[in-house]
Amino acid sequence: MHRFRFVLTRPLQLIPVLFGISVITFVLIRSIPGDPARVLLGTKATPDAIARIRAQFGLDEPLWTQYGLFLQNLAHGEMGRSILYKVPVLRLIAERIEPTLLLVFGAVLLSLLIAVPFAAIAARRRGRLADHAIRIVSTTGLGLPPFWLGIMLIILFSVTLGLFPVAGYGDDWADRLHHLVLPWLTIALALSAVLTRTLRAAMIAELRSDQATAARARGLPEGMVFWRHVVPNAIVPTINLLAVNIGWLIGGTVIIENVFSIPGMGQLLVRGIFTRDYMVVQGVAMAFAVASVTVNFLADILTVAIDPRVKL
Amino acid sequence: MSAVAGTTAVRPRLKLRLPRVPGALWWGAGIVGFFVLVALLAPVIAPYDPIAQDTANALLPPGPGHWLGTDNFGRDVLSRLIWGTRIDLMMGVFGVLFPFIVGTAIGCVSGYFGGWVDVVVMRIVDIVIAFPFLVLMLAIIAILGPGLGSFFIAMALVGWVSYARLVRAQVLVLKASDFVTAARSLGYGHLRIMARHILPNAMVSSIVFSMSDVVLTMLLGASISYLGLGVQPPTAEWGVMVAESQNFIIRAWWIAAFPGVALAVIALGFSLLGDGLGEWLGVKE
């Protein structure tokens, strides 16, 4: 279990990063011109509410005291209230987290289902027609704007074929999944372009590895060598790639939620910007940053668990 | 003698025995060159005024007169596409140029001097990278207000980290090399060593990276404009065009379709250019 010691030590190294995230969000919100109390409460705030927020965030104190209070409030799970929705930001985020999580996980799963077979075909037929075709398609896929891809899928599958709803989020589970098919497909198509390229390269390297040669020498058929010995080893760099791309994935989710009007955290963020609901913007930005740090940490654990050679 | 040999080795650095120019580089340069030409010649080749409304001819499908059709205000889609090339190319190029300059300077100083400067810079890089790129961009734009200027400022504030990282890693290797030791033993100042001896070598991989970064930045700029937080209507920009088209997709697919195709093709051009350049200069990703 020596290899897993980092599970205990790494969170300690993450503390400065989390700290930094709080500093950046704090600085961002405080750099909005104007009286911070009015900025945070909106123009229609009552004098009473202004006095309350002044005390809570110490807005008359020096900046570093304000930051201390900001941290203290954060530690108590207090991220302020939304001007628009009149509820605590934390509750808003909690309500919006489900569609976003569903969107991200479904899209990752679907993109693996697309990328693994295509990368396998390309790697095993390297330099041949299928390989070239897959490379061209995946390079093109890298440049497809996700918001546009989403709309094209709506035109094709919703408007023309009538298979899926145009936008929105369902009431019961079956309806929700039905609504999520096109958003999943949109993100998955873009993500699988990245994944296919990396997986292909990793598979080609593994096909030439000693252990693949050894497996062939034992007389295993090439198919068995590939699926039992090459693919599992090519998965490890893919996990890391997914973790590195979590920021991109979150960004994609923000855009796609707005294309399909899915009531998730991304939609909350963009609406918060339009309505100058800064507490919401701050809360969602911080939540997304913490999520991406966490995902990278989990990916490290997963990598060590899968590959006994990796030491962190 | 070795010091002299080291310094002379600095000059012919770009006269490396370069392999044959790969096909991808030609294709990439061709595609990108085409769009640059379109952007430059926009006033000459665009058949109509990109923002002139002509409601009598609204939502016309592609056909003679309007090759790519018209939008809900009767504006010519082809003309808007041509004028949009200017804005989208500019977003890609300047959106990368500012971070490139800032990041290269910071990364070079950080790697060259090391010590606490390096520690501080690298911690800041870690923190900025912890934020999802788009989310941090949007948070900054939320404060500055929507617009193209905000986009460039936000890009410079967020995008420099990748360049700082890349350049710093190269500088760490290069500053231990013989030709830098030689330059130092000749008594050159830090600035001269950095600017003349280290940077030209350290920048190769970030130049290659910047090509694929242009693709991402252009997509990002278009995405932010699509969300309504970047370029504002009625300016002809591809993301804005797609956003404006969304209410009419049932009747008019062409307004949404063509801007995305243009983005995809130009993105492919820059990808090929980056891949080809990387292959040609022997830079590994």
Coordinates of C-alpha atoms in Angstrom, one line a residue:
Chain A
M1 CA 0.0 0.0 0.0
H2 CA 3.1 2.1 0.0
R3 CA 2.2 3.4 -3.5
F4 CA -1.0 4.9 -2.2
R5 CA 0.6 7.0 0.4
F6 CA 0.1 10.1 -1.9
V7 CA -3.7 9.7 -1.3
L8 CA -3.0 11.1 2.2
T9 CA -0.2 13.6 1.2
R10 CA -1.6 15.0 -2.0
P11 CA -4.6 16.7 -0.4
L12 CA -2.1 18.7 1.6
Q13 CA -0.4 19.8 -1.6
L14 CA -3.8 20.8 -2.9
I15 CA -4.5 23.2 -0.1
P16 CA -2.4 26.0 -1.6
V17 CA -4.3 25.5 -4.9
L18 CA -7.7 25.6 -3.2
F19 CA -6.4 28.7 -1.3
G20 CA -5.4 30.3 -4.6
I21 CA -8.8 29.5 -6.1
S22 CA -10.4 31.4 -3.3
V23 CA -8.0 34.3 -3.7
I24 CA -8.7 34.6 -7.4
T25 CA -12.4 34.5 -7.0
F26 CA -12.2 37.0 -4.1
V27 CA -10.0 39.4 -6.1
L28 CA -12.3 39.0 -9.2
I29 CA -15.5 39.9 -7.4
R30 CA -13.8 42.8 -5.5
S31 CA -12.4 44.3 -8.7
I32 CA -15.9 45.1 -9.9
P33 CA -16.2 48.9 -9.9
G34 CA -18.7 50.4 -7.5
D35 CA -19.8 49.9 -3.9
P36 CA -19.3 46.1 -3.2
A37 CA -22.5 45.9 -1.1
R38 CA -24.5 47.4 -4.0
V39 CA -22.7 45.2 -6.5
L40 CA -23.5 42.1 -4.5
L41 CA -27.1 43.0 -3.6
G42 CA -28.2 44.7 -6.8
T43 CA -29.6 48.2 -7.2
K44 CA -32.9 47.5 -5.5
A45 CA -31.3 46.5 -2.2
T46 CA -32.8 47.8 1.0
P47 CA -30.6 49.8 3.4
D48 CA -31.2 47.0 5.9
A49 CA -29.8 44.4 3.6
I50 CA -26.8 46.6 2.8
A51 CA -26.0 47.0 6.4
R52 CA -26.3 43.3 7.0
I53 CA -23.9 42.4 4.1
R54 CA -21.5 45.1 5.2
A55 CA -21.2 43.4 8.6
Q56 CA -21.2 39.8 7.2
F57 CA -18.4 40.5 4.7
G58 CA -16.7 43.3 6.7
L59 CA -16.9 45.6 3.8
D60 CA -15.7 48.6 5.9
E61 CA -12.6 46.7 7.1
P62 CA -9.2 46.5 5.3
L63 CA -9.0 44.1 2.4
W64 CA -7.1 41.3 4.1
T65 CA -9.7 41.3 6.9
Q66 CA -12.4 41.0 4.3
Y67 CA -10.6 38.1 2.8
G68 CA -10.4 36.4 6.2
L69 CA -14.1 36.9 6.6
F70 CA -14.7 35.6 3.1
L71 CA -12.8 32.4 4.0
Q72 CA -14.7 32.1 7.3
N73 CA -18.0 32.4 5.5
L74 CA -16.9 29.9 3.0
A75 CA -15.9 27.4 5.7
H76 CA -19.4 27.6 7.0
G77 CA -20.8 26.9 3.6
E78 CA -21.9 30.5 3.3
M79 CA -21.5 31.7 -0.3
G80 CA -24.0 34.5 -0.2
R81 CA -27.5 34.8 -1.7
S82 CA -28.6 35.1 -5.3
I83 CA -30.1 38.5 -6.1
L84 CA -32.3 37.0 -8.8
Y85 CA -33.5 33.8 -7.1
K86 CA -33.5 35.1 -3.5
V87 CA -32.0 31.9 -2.2
P88 CA -28.6 30.9 -0.9
V89 CA -26.1 30.3 -3.8
L90 CA -25.2 26.9 -2.3
R91 CA -28.7 25.7 -2.6
L92 CA -29.0 26.9 -6.2
I93 CA -25.9 25.0 -7.1
A94 CA -27.1 21.9 -5.3
E95 CA -30.4 22.1 -7.3
R96 CA -28.5 22.5 -10.6
I97 CA -25.8 19.9 -10.1
E98 CA -27.7 16.8 -11.3
P99 CA -28.1 17.8 -15.0
T100 CA -24.5 18.8 -15.2
L101 CA -23.2 15.6 -13.6
L102 CA -25.4 13.5 -15.9
L103 CA -24.3 15.5 -18.9
V104 CA -20.6 15.1 -18.1
F105 CA -20.6 11.4 -17.2
G106 CA -22.8 10.4 -20.0
A107 CA -20.7 12.3 -22.5
V108 CA -17.5 10.8 -21.3
L109 CA -19.0 7.3 -21.5
L110 CA -20.4 7.8 -25.0
S111 CA -17.1 9.3 -26.2
L112 CA -15.2 6.2 -25.0
L113 CA -17.7 4.0 -26.8
I114 CA -17.0 6.0 -30.0
A115 CA -13.2 6.4 -29.5
V116 CA -12.1 3.0 -28.4
P117 CA -13.3 1.0 -31.5
F118 CA -12.1 3.7 -33.9
A119 CA -8.7 4.0 -32.3
A120 CA -8.4 0.2 -32.4
I121 CA -9.2 0.0 -36.1
A122 CA -6.8 2.9 -36.9
A123 CA -4.0 1.4 -34.8
R124 CA -4.4 -2.1 -36.1
R125 CA -4.5 -0.9 -39.7
R126 CA -1.9 1.7 -39.4
G127 CA -1.1 3.6 -42.6
R128 CA -3.9 2.0 -44.5
L129 CA -7.1 3.6 -45.8
A130 CA -9.1 3.1 -42.6
D131 CA -6.4 4.7 -40.5
H132 CA -6.1 7.8 -42.8
A133 CA -9.9 8.2 -42.9
I134 CA -10.1 8.0 -39.1
R135 CA -7.3 10.5 -38.7
I136 CA -8.8 13.0 -41.1
V137 CA -12.2 12.7 -39.4
S138 CA -10.8 13.1 -35.9
T139 CA -8.6 16.1 -37.0
T140 CA -11.7 17.7 -38.5
G141 CA -13.6 16.9 -35.3
L142 CA -11.1 18.9 -33.2
G143 CA -12.2 22.0 -35.0
L144 CA -16.0 21.6 -34.9
P145 CA -17.5 24.2 -32.6
P146 CA -19.6 22.3 -30.1
F147 CA -22.4 24.9 -30.1
W148 CA -22.7 24.6 -33.8
L149 CA -22.5 20.8 -33.7
G150 CA -25.4 20.8 -31.2
I151 CA -27.6 23.0 -33.5
M152 CA -26.8 20.8 -36.5
L153 CA -27.8 17.7 -34.5
I154 CA -31.0 19.5 -33.5
I155 CA -31.8 20.3 -37.2
L156 CA -31.1 16.7 -38.2
F157 CA -32.6 14.6 -35.4
S158 CA -35.2 16.9 -33.9
V159 CA -36.5 19.2 -36.7
T160 CA -36.1 16.8 -39.6
L161 CA -36.5 13.4 -38.1
G162 CA -38.4 14.3 -35.0
L163 CA -36.6 11.7 -32.9
F164 CA -35.6 13.9 -29.9
P165 CA -36.8 17.0 -28.2
V166 CA -35.4 20.3 -29.4
A167 CA -34.3 21.6 -26.0
G168 CA -35.1 21.4 -22.2
Y169 CA -34.9 18.8 -19.5
G170 CA -37.5 16.2 -18.7
D171 CA -39.6 15.6 -15.6
D172 CA -39.2 11.9 -15.0
W173 CA -36.1 9.8 -15.6
A174 CA -37.0 8.4 -19.0
D175 CA -37.9 11.8 -20.2
R176 CA -34.6 13.3 -18.9
L177 CA -32.5 10.7 -20.7
H178 CA -34.5 11.3 -23.9
H179 CA -33.7 15.0 -23.6
L180 CA -30.0 14.3 -22.9
V181 CA -29.3 12.1 -25.9
L182 CA -28.4 15.0 -28.3
P183 CA -26.4 17.0 -25.7
W184 CA -24.4 13.8 -24.9
L185 CA -23.8 13.1 -28.6
T186 CA -22.6 16.7 -29.1
I187 CA -20.0 16.6 -26.4
A188 CA -19.1 13.0 -27.1
L189 CA -18.4 13.7 -30.8
A190 CA -16.0 16.6 -30.0
L191 CA -14.3 14.7 -27.1
S192 CA -13.9 11.5 -29.0
A193 CA -11.9 13.3 -31.6
V194 CA -9.3 14.1 -29.0
L195 CA -9.5 10.7 -27.4
T196 CA -9.2 8.8 -30.7
R197 CA -5.9 10.5 -31.5
T198 CA -4.3 9.8 -28.2
L199 CA -5.7 6.3 -27.9
R200 CA -4.4 5.5 -31.4
A201 CA -0.9 6.7 -30.5
A202 CA -0.9 4.8 -27.2
M203 CA -2.1 1.6 -28.9
I204 CA 0.5 1.8 -31.6
A205 CA 3.2 2.1 -29.0
E206 CA 1.8 -0.8 -27.0
L207 CA 1.5 -3.0 -30.1
R208 CA 5.3 -2.7 -30.5
S209 CA 6.0 -3.2 -26.8
D210 CA 8.0 -6.2 -25.4
Q211 CA 4.9 -7.6 -23.6
A212 CA 2.9 -7.6 -26.9
T213 CA 5.8 -9.5 -28.6
A214 CA 6.0 -11.9 -25.7
A215 CA 2.3 -12.5 -25.9
R216 CA 2.6 -13.2 -29.6
A217 CA 5.6 -15.5 -29.0
R218 CA 3.4 -17.5 -26.6
G219 CA 1.2 -18.2 -29.7
L220 CA -1.7 -16.0 -28.8
P221 CA -3.9 -14.9 -31.7
E222 CA -3.4 -11.2 -32.7
G223 CA -6.9 -10.4 -31.6
M224 CA -6.3 -11.7 -28.1
V225 CA -2.9 -9.9 -27.9
F226 CA -4.7 -6.7 -28.8
W227 CA -7.7 -6.8 -26.5
R228 CA -6.0 -8.4 -23.6
H229 CA -2.6 -6.9 -23.6
V230 CA -2.6 -3.8 -25.7
V231 CA -5.9 -2.1 -24.9
P232 CA -5.6 -2.2 -21.1
N233 CA -2.2 -0.5 -21.2
A234 CA -3.5 2.1 -23.6
I235 CA -6.3 3.0 -21.2
V236 CA -4.0 4.5 -18.6
P237 CA -2.8 7.5 -20.7
T238 CA -6.5 8.0 -21.7
I239 CA -7.5 8.4 -18.1
N240 CA -4.9 11.1 -17.7
L241 CA -6.0 12.7 -20.9
L242 CA -9.6 12.8 -19.7
A243 CA -8.4 14.4 -16.4
V244 CA -6.4 17.0 -18.2
N245 CA -9.4 17.7 -20.4
I246 CA -11.8 18.1 -17.5
G247 CA -11.5 21.9 -17.8
W248 CA -12.4 21.7 -21.5
L249 CA -15.2 19.3 -20.6
I250 CA -16.7 21.7 -18.1
G251 CA -16.4 24.5 -20.6
G252 CA -18.2 22.4 -23.2
T253 CA -20.9 21.6 -20.7
V254 CA -21.4 25.3 -20.0
I255 CA -21.9 25.9 -23.7
I256 CA -24.1 22.9 -24.4
E257 CA -26.4 23.5 -21.4
N258 CA -27.0 26.9 -23.0
V259 CA -27.6 25.5 -26.5
F260 CA -30.1 22.9 -25.2
S261 CA -31.6 25.0 -22.3
I262 CA -30.6 22.4 -19.8
P263 CA -31.1 23.8 -16.2
G264 CA -27.5 22.9 -15.0
M265 CA -24.7 24.8 -13.4
G266 CA -23.4 26.2 -16.8
Q267 CA -26.8 27.8 -17.5
L268 CA -26.8 29.2 -14.0
L269 CA -23.3 30.7 -14.6
V270 CA -24.2 32.4 -17.9
R271 CA -27.5 33.7 -16.6
G272 CA -25.7 34.9 -13.5
I273 CA -23.4 37.0 -15.8
F274 CA -26.2 38.5 -17.7
T275 CA -28.2 39.4 -14.6
R276 CA -25.1 40.6 -12.7
D277 CA -25.8 38.1 -10.0
Y278 CA -22.2 38.1 -8.9
M279 CA -22.6 35.8 -5.9
V280 CA -23.9 33.2 -8.2
V281 CA -21.0 33.7 -10.7
Q282 CA -18.5 33.5 -7.8
G283 CA -20.1 30.4 -6.4
V284 CA -20.4 28.5 -9.6
A285 CA -16.9 29.4 -10.7
M286 CA -15.4 28.2 -7.4
A287 CA -17.5 25.0 -7.6
F288 CA -16.2 24.2 -11.1
A289 CA -12.6 24.9 -10.1
V290 CA -12.9 22.6 -7.0
A291 CA -14.5 19.9 -9.2
S292 CA -11.7 20.0 -11.7
V293 CA -9.0 19.8 -8.9
T294 CA -10.9 16.8 -7.4
V295 CA -11.2 15.0 -10.7
N296 CA -7.5 15.3 -11.3
F297 CA -6.8 13.9 -7.9
L298 CA -9.2 11.0 -8.5
A299 CA -7.6 10.3 -11.8
D300 CA -4.2 10.0 -10.1
I301 CA -5.6 7.4 -7.6
L302 CA -7.2 5.5 -10.5
T303 CA -4.0 5.5 -12.5
V304 CA -2.0 4.1 -9.6
A305 CA -4.7 1.5 -8.9
I306 CA -4.8 0.3 -12.5
D307 CA -1.0 0.4 -13.3
P308 CA 1.2 -1.1 -10.7
R309 CA 4.3 0.5 -12.2
V310 CA 3.2 4.0 -11.6
K311 CA 4.5 5.7 -8.5
L312 CA 3.5 9.2 -7.5
Chain B
M1 CA 38.2 26.3 -27.9
S2 CA 35.0 24.8 -26.8
A3 CA 33.6 28.2 -25.9
V4 CA 34.2 29.5 -29.4
A5 CA 32.7 26.4 -30.9
G6 CA 29.7 26.8 -28.7
T7 CA 29.1 30.4 -29.7
T8 CA 29.4 29.7 -33.4
A9 CA 26.9 27.0 -33.0
V10 CA 24.3 29.6 -32.0
R11 CA 24.1 31.2 -35.4
P12 CA 23.4 28.4 -37.7
R13 CA 20.7 27.1 -35.4
L14 CA 17.9 27.6 -37.8
K15 CA 19.9 26.4 -40.7
L16 CA 19.3 22.9 -39.3
R17 CA 19.2 20.2 -41.9
L18 CA 15.4 20.4 -42.1
P19 CA 13.6 17.4 -43.7
R20 CA 11.3 17.8 -46.7
V21 CA 8.3 20.1 -46.0
P22 CA 5.5 17.7 -45.1
G23 CA 2.3 17.8 -47.2
A24 CA 0.2 18.8 -44.1
L25 CA 2.2 22.0 -43.9
W26 CA 1.3 22.9 -47.5
W27 CA -2.3 22.1 -47.1
G28 CA -2.5 24.0 -43.8
A29 CA -0.8 27.0 -45.2
G30 CA -3.0 26.9 -48.2
I31 CA -6.2 26.8 -46.2
V32 CA -5.1 29.5 -43.8
G33 CA -3.7 31.6 -46.6
F34 CA -7.1 31.4 -48.4
F35 CA -9.0 32.7 -45.3
V36 CA -6.4 35.5 -44.8
L37 CA -7.0 36.6 -48.3
V38 CA -10.8 36.5 -47.9
A39 CA -10.4 38.6 -44.7
L40 CA -8.2 41.2 -46.5
L41 CA -10.4 41.4 -49.6
A42 CA -13.7 41.4 -47.7
P43 CA -14.8 44.8 -48.9
V44 CA -14.0 43.8 -52.5
I45 CA -15.5 40.3 -52.7
A46 CA -18.5 40.5 -50.4
P47 CA -21.5 41.0 -52.7
Y48 CA -23.6 42.8 -50.1
D49 CA -23.3 45.0 -47.0
P50 CA -23.0 42.6 -44.1
I51 CA -25.3 44.5 -41.8
A52 CA -27.7 46.1 -44.3
Q53 CA -31.2 44.8 -43.6
D54 CA -33.6 44.0 -46.4
T55 CA -36.7 42.5 -44.8
A56 CA -38.4 42.0 -48.1
N57 CA -35.8 39.3 -48.9
A58 CA -35.7 37.7 -45.4
L59 CA -35.0 33.9 -45.0
L60 CA -34.3 33.3 -48.7
P61 CA -32.8 29.8 -49.2
P62 CA -29.4 29.6 -51.0
G63 CA -29.8 30.3 -54.7
P64 CA -28.9 32.8 -57.4
G65 CA -28.5 36.3 -56.0
H66 CA -27.9 35.1 -52.5
W67 CA -25.6 32.0 -52.9
L68 CA -25.8 31.1 -49.2
G69 CA -29.3 32.5 -48.6
T70 CA -30.4 35.4 -46.4
D71 CA -31.1 35.6 -42.6
N72 CA -34.2 36.8 -40.7
F73 CA -33.3 40.4 -41.4
G74 CA -32.7 39.7 -45.1
R75 CA -28.9 40.1 -44.7
D76 CA -26.8 38.2 -47.1
V77 CA -25.3 35.1 -45.3
L78 CA -22.3 34.9 -47.7
S79 CA -21.4 38.6 -47.1
R80 CA -21.7 38.2 -43.4
L81 CA -19.5 35.1 -43.6
I82 CA -16.9 36.9 -45.5
W83 CA -16.8 39.9 -43.2
G84 CA -16.9 37.5 -40.2
T85 CA -13.6 36.0 -41.4
R86 CA -11.9 39.2 -40.3
I87 CA -13.3 39.1 -36.8
D88 CA -12.8 35.4 -36.2
L89 CA -9.3 35.4 -37.6
M90 CA -8.5 38.4 -35.5
M91 CA -9.9 36.7 -32.4
G92 CA -7.7 33.6 -33.1
V93 CA -4.5 35.5 -33.8
F94 CA -4.6 38.2 -31.3
G95 CA -6.2 36.0 -28.7
V96 CA -3.1 33.9 -29.0
L97 CA -0.5 36.6 -29.5
F98 CA -1.1 38.4 -26.2
P99 CA -0.8 35.3 -24.1
F100 CA 2.1 34.1 -26.2
I101 CA 4.1 37.3 -25.4
V102 CA 3.2 37.5 -21.8
G103 CA 3.7 33.8 -21.2
T104 CA 7.0 33.6 -23.0
A105 CA 8.4 36.6 -21.0
I106 CA 7.2 35.2 -17.7
G107 CA 8.3 31.6 -18.4
C108 CA 11.7 32.7 -19.6
V109 CA 12.4 34.9 -16.6
S110 CA 11.0 32.2 -14.3
G111 CA 13.1 29.4 -15.7
Y112 CA 16.3 31.4 -16.2
F113 CA 16.5 32.9 -12.7
G114 CA 14.8 30.1 -10.8
G115 CA 14.6 30.5 -7.0
W116 CA 11.6 32.1 -5.4
V117 CA 10.5 33.9 -8.5
D118 CA 10.1 30.5 -10.2
V119 CA 8.3 29.0 -7.2
V120 CA 5.8 31.9 -7.1
V121 CA 5.2 31.8 -10.8
M122 CA 4.7 28.1 -10.9
R123 CA 2.2 28.2 -8.0
I124 CA 0.2 30.9 -9.8
V125 CA 0.3 28.7 -13.0
D126 CA -1.0 25.7 -11.0
I127 CA -3.9 27.8 -9.6
V128 CA -4.9 29.3 -12.9
I129 CA -4.8 25.9 -14.5
A130 CA -7.0 24.5 -11.8
F131 CA -9.8 26.7 -13.1
P132 CA -11.7 25.4 -16.1
F133 CA -10.5 27.8 -18.9
L134 CA -13.9 28.9 -20.1
V135 CA -15.2 29.4 -16.6
L136 CA -12.4 31.7 -15.6
M137 CA -12.7 33.6 -18.9
L138 CA -16.4 34.0 -18.3
A139 CA -15.8 35.2 -14.7
I140 CA -13.4 37.9 -16.0
I141 CA -15.8 38.9 -18.8
A142 CA -18.6 39.1 -16.2
I143 CA -16.6 41.9 -14.5
L144 CA -15.3 43.7 -17.6
G145 CA -18.6 43.5 -19.4
P146 CA -19.2 41.7 -22.7
G147 CA -17.2 42.7 -25.8
L148 CA -14.2 41.9 -28.0
G149 CA -11.9 43.9 -25.8
S150 CA -12.9 42.0 -22.7
F151 CA -12.2 38.8 -24.6
F152 CA -8.7 39.8 -25.4
I153 CA -8.0 41.0 -21.9
A154 CA -9.4 37.8 -20.4
M155 CA -7.3 35.7 -22.9
A156 CA -4.1 37.5 -21.9
L157 CA -5.0 37.0 -18.2
V158 CA -5.8 33.3 -18.5
G159 CA -4.0 32.0 -21.6
W160 CA -0.4 32.9 -20.7
V161 CA 0.0 29.9 -18.4
S162 CA 0.5 27.3 -21.1
Y163 CA 3.2 29.4 -22.8
A164 CA 4.9 30.1 -19.5
R165 CA 5.0 26.4 -18.7
L166 CA 6.3 25.4 -22.2
V167 CA 9.0 28.1 -22.4
R168 CA 10.1 27.5 -18.8
A169 CA 10.6 23.8 -19.4
Q170 CA 12.7 24.6 -22.5
V171 CA 14.7 27.3 -20.7
L172 CA 15.6 24.9 -17.8
V173 CA 17.2 22.6 -20.3
L174 CA 18.8 25.3 -22.4
K175 CA 20.4 27.3 -19.6
A176 CA 22.5 24.2 -18.7
S177 CA 23.7 23.8 -22.3
D178 CA 27.2 24.5 -23.5
F179 CA 26.4 27.5 -25.7
V180 CA 24.8 29.3 -22.8
T181 CA 27.8 28.6 -20.6
A182 CA 29.9 29.9 -23.4
A183 CA 27.8 33.1 -23.8
R184 CA 28.0 33.6 -20.0
S185 CA 31.8 33.1 -20.0
L186 CA 32.1 35.8 -22.7
G187 CA 30.6 38.1 -20.1
Y188 CA 27.2 38.7 -21.8
G189 CA 24.4 40.1 -19.6
H190 CA 21.4 38.2 -18.6
L191 CA 19.1 40.1 -20.9
R192 CA 21.3 39.4 -24.0
I193 CA 21.7 35.7 -23.1
M194 CA 17.9 35.3 -22.6
A195 CA 16.9 37.2 -25.7
R196 CA 19.6 36.2 -28.2
H197 CA 20.7 32.7 -27.0
I198 CA 17.9 31.0 -25.1
L199 CA 14.6 32.4 -26.4
P200 CA 15.1 31.7 -30.1
N201 CA 15.7 28.0 -29.2
A202 CA 13.1 27.9 -26.4
M203 CA 10.3 29.3 -28.6
V204 CA 10.2 26.6 -31.3
S205 CA 7.8 24.3 -29.4
S206 CA 5.6 27.1 -28.2
I207 CA 5.3 28.4 -31.8
V208 CA 4.1 25.0 -32.9
F209 CA 1.7 24.8 -29.9
S210 CA 0.4 28.3 -30.8
M211 CA -1.0 26.9 -34.1
S212 CA -3.2 24.5 -32.3
D213 CA -4.0 27.1 -29.7
V214 CA -5.3 29.4 -32.5
V215 CA -7.9 26.8 -33.3
L216 CA -9.0 26.5 -29.6
T217 CA -9.0 30.3 -29.2
M218 CA -11.0 30.9 -32.3
L219 CA -13.6 28.3 -31.2
L220 CA -13.5 29.9 -27.7
G221 CA -14.1 33.4 -29.1
A222 CA -16.9 32.1 -31.3
S223 CA -18.4 30.2 -28.4
I224 CA -18.3 33.2 -26.1
S225 CA -19.9 35.3 -28.8
Y226 CA -22.5 32.6 -29.3
L227 CA -23.3 32.9 -25.6
G228 CA -23.8 36.6 -26.1
L229 CA -20.7 37.6 -24.1
G230 CA -18.2 38.4 -26.8
V231 CA -18.7 40.2 -30.2
Q232 CA -22.1 41.9 -30.1
P233 CA -24.7 41.9 -32.8
P234 CA -25.2 43.3 -35.4
T235 CA -21.5 42.7 -36.1
A236 CA -20.9 39.8 -38.5
E237 CA -19.1 37.2 -36.5
W238 CA -19.6 33.4 -37.0
G239 CA -20.6 32.7 -33.3
V240 CA -23.1 35.6 -33.3
M241 CA -24.5 34.3 -36.7
V242 CA -25.2 30.9 -35.2
A243 CA -26.7 32.4 -32.1
E244 CA -29.0 34.6 -34.1
S245 CA -30.0 31.7 -36.3
Q246 CA -31.2 29.5 -33.5
N247 CA -34.8 30.8 -33.5
F248 CA -35.1 30.0 -37.2
I249 CA -33.6 26.6 -37.5
I250 CA -37.0 25.0 -38.3
R251 CA -37.3 27.2 -41.4
A252 CA -33.8 28.2 -42.4
W253 CA -30.9 25.7 -41.8
W254 CA -28.5 27.7 -43.9
I255 CA -28.0 30.6 -41.5
A256 CA -26.7 28.2 -38.8
A257 CA -24.9 25.8 -41.1
F258 CA -22.4 27.8 -43.0
P259 CA -20.6 29.7 -40.2
G260 CA -19.8 26.4 -38.5
V261 CA -18.5 24.9 -41.7
A262 CA -16.2 28.0 -42.1
L263 CA -15.0 27.6 -38.6
A264 CA -14.3 23.9 -39.0
V265 CA -12.4 24.4 -42.3
I266 CA -10.2 27.2 -40.9
A267 CA -9.6 25.2 -37.7
L268 CA -8.5 22.2 -39.9
G269 CA -6.2 24.6 -41.7
F270 CA -4.5 25.7 -38.5
S271 CA -4.4 22.1 -37.1
L272 CA -2.6 20.9 -40.3
L273 CA -0.3 23.9 -40.2
G274 CA 0.6 23.1 -36.5
D275 CA 1.0 19.3 -37.2
G276 CA 3.0 19.9 -40.3
L277 CA 5.2 22.5 -38.6
G278 CA 5.8 20.2 -35.6
E279 CA 6.8 17.3 -37.9
W280 CA 9.0 19.6 -40.0
L281 CA 10.8 21.1 -37.0
G282 CA 11.0 17.8 -35.2
V283 CA 8.9 19.0 -32.2
K284 CA 7.2 16.3 -30.2
E285 CA 3.8 17.1 -28.7

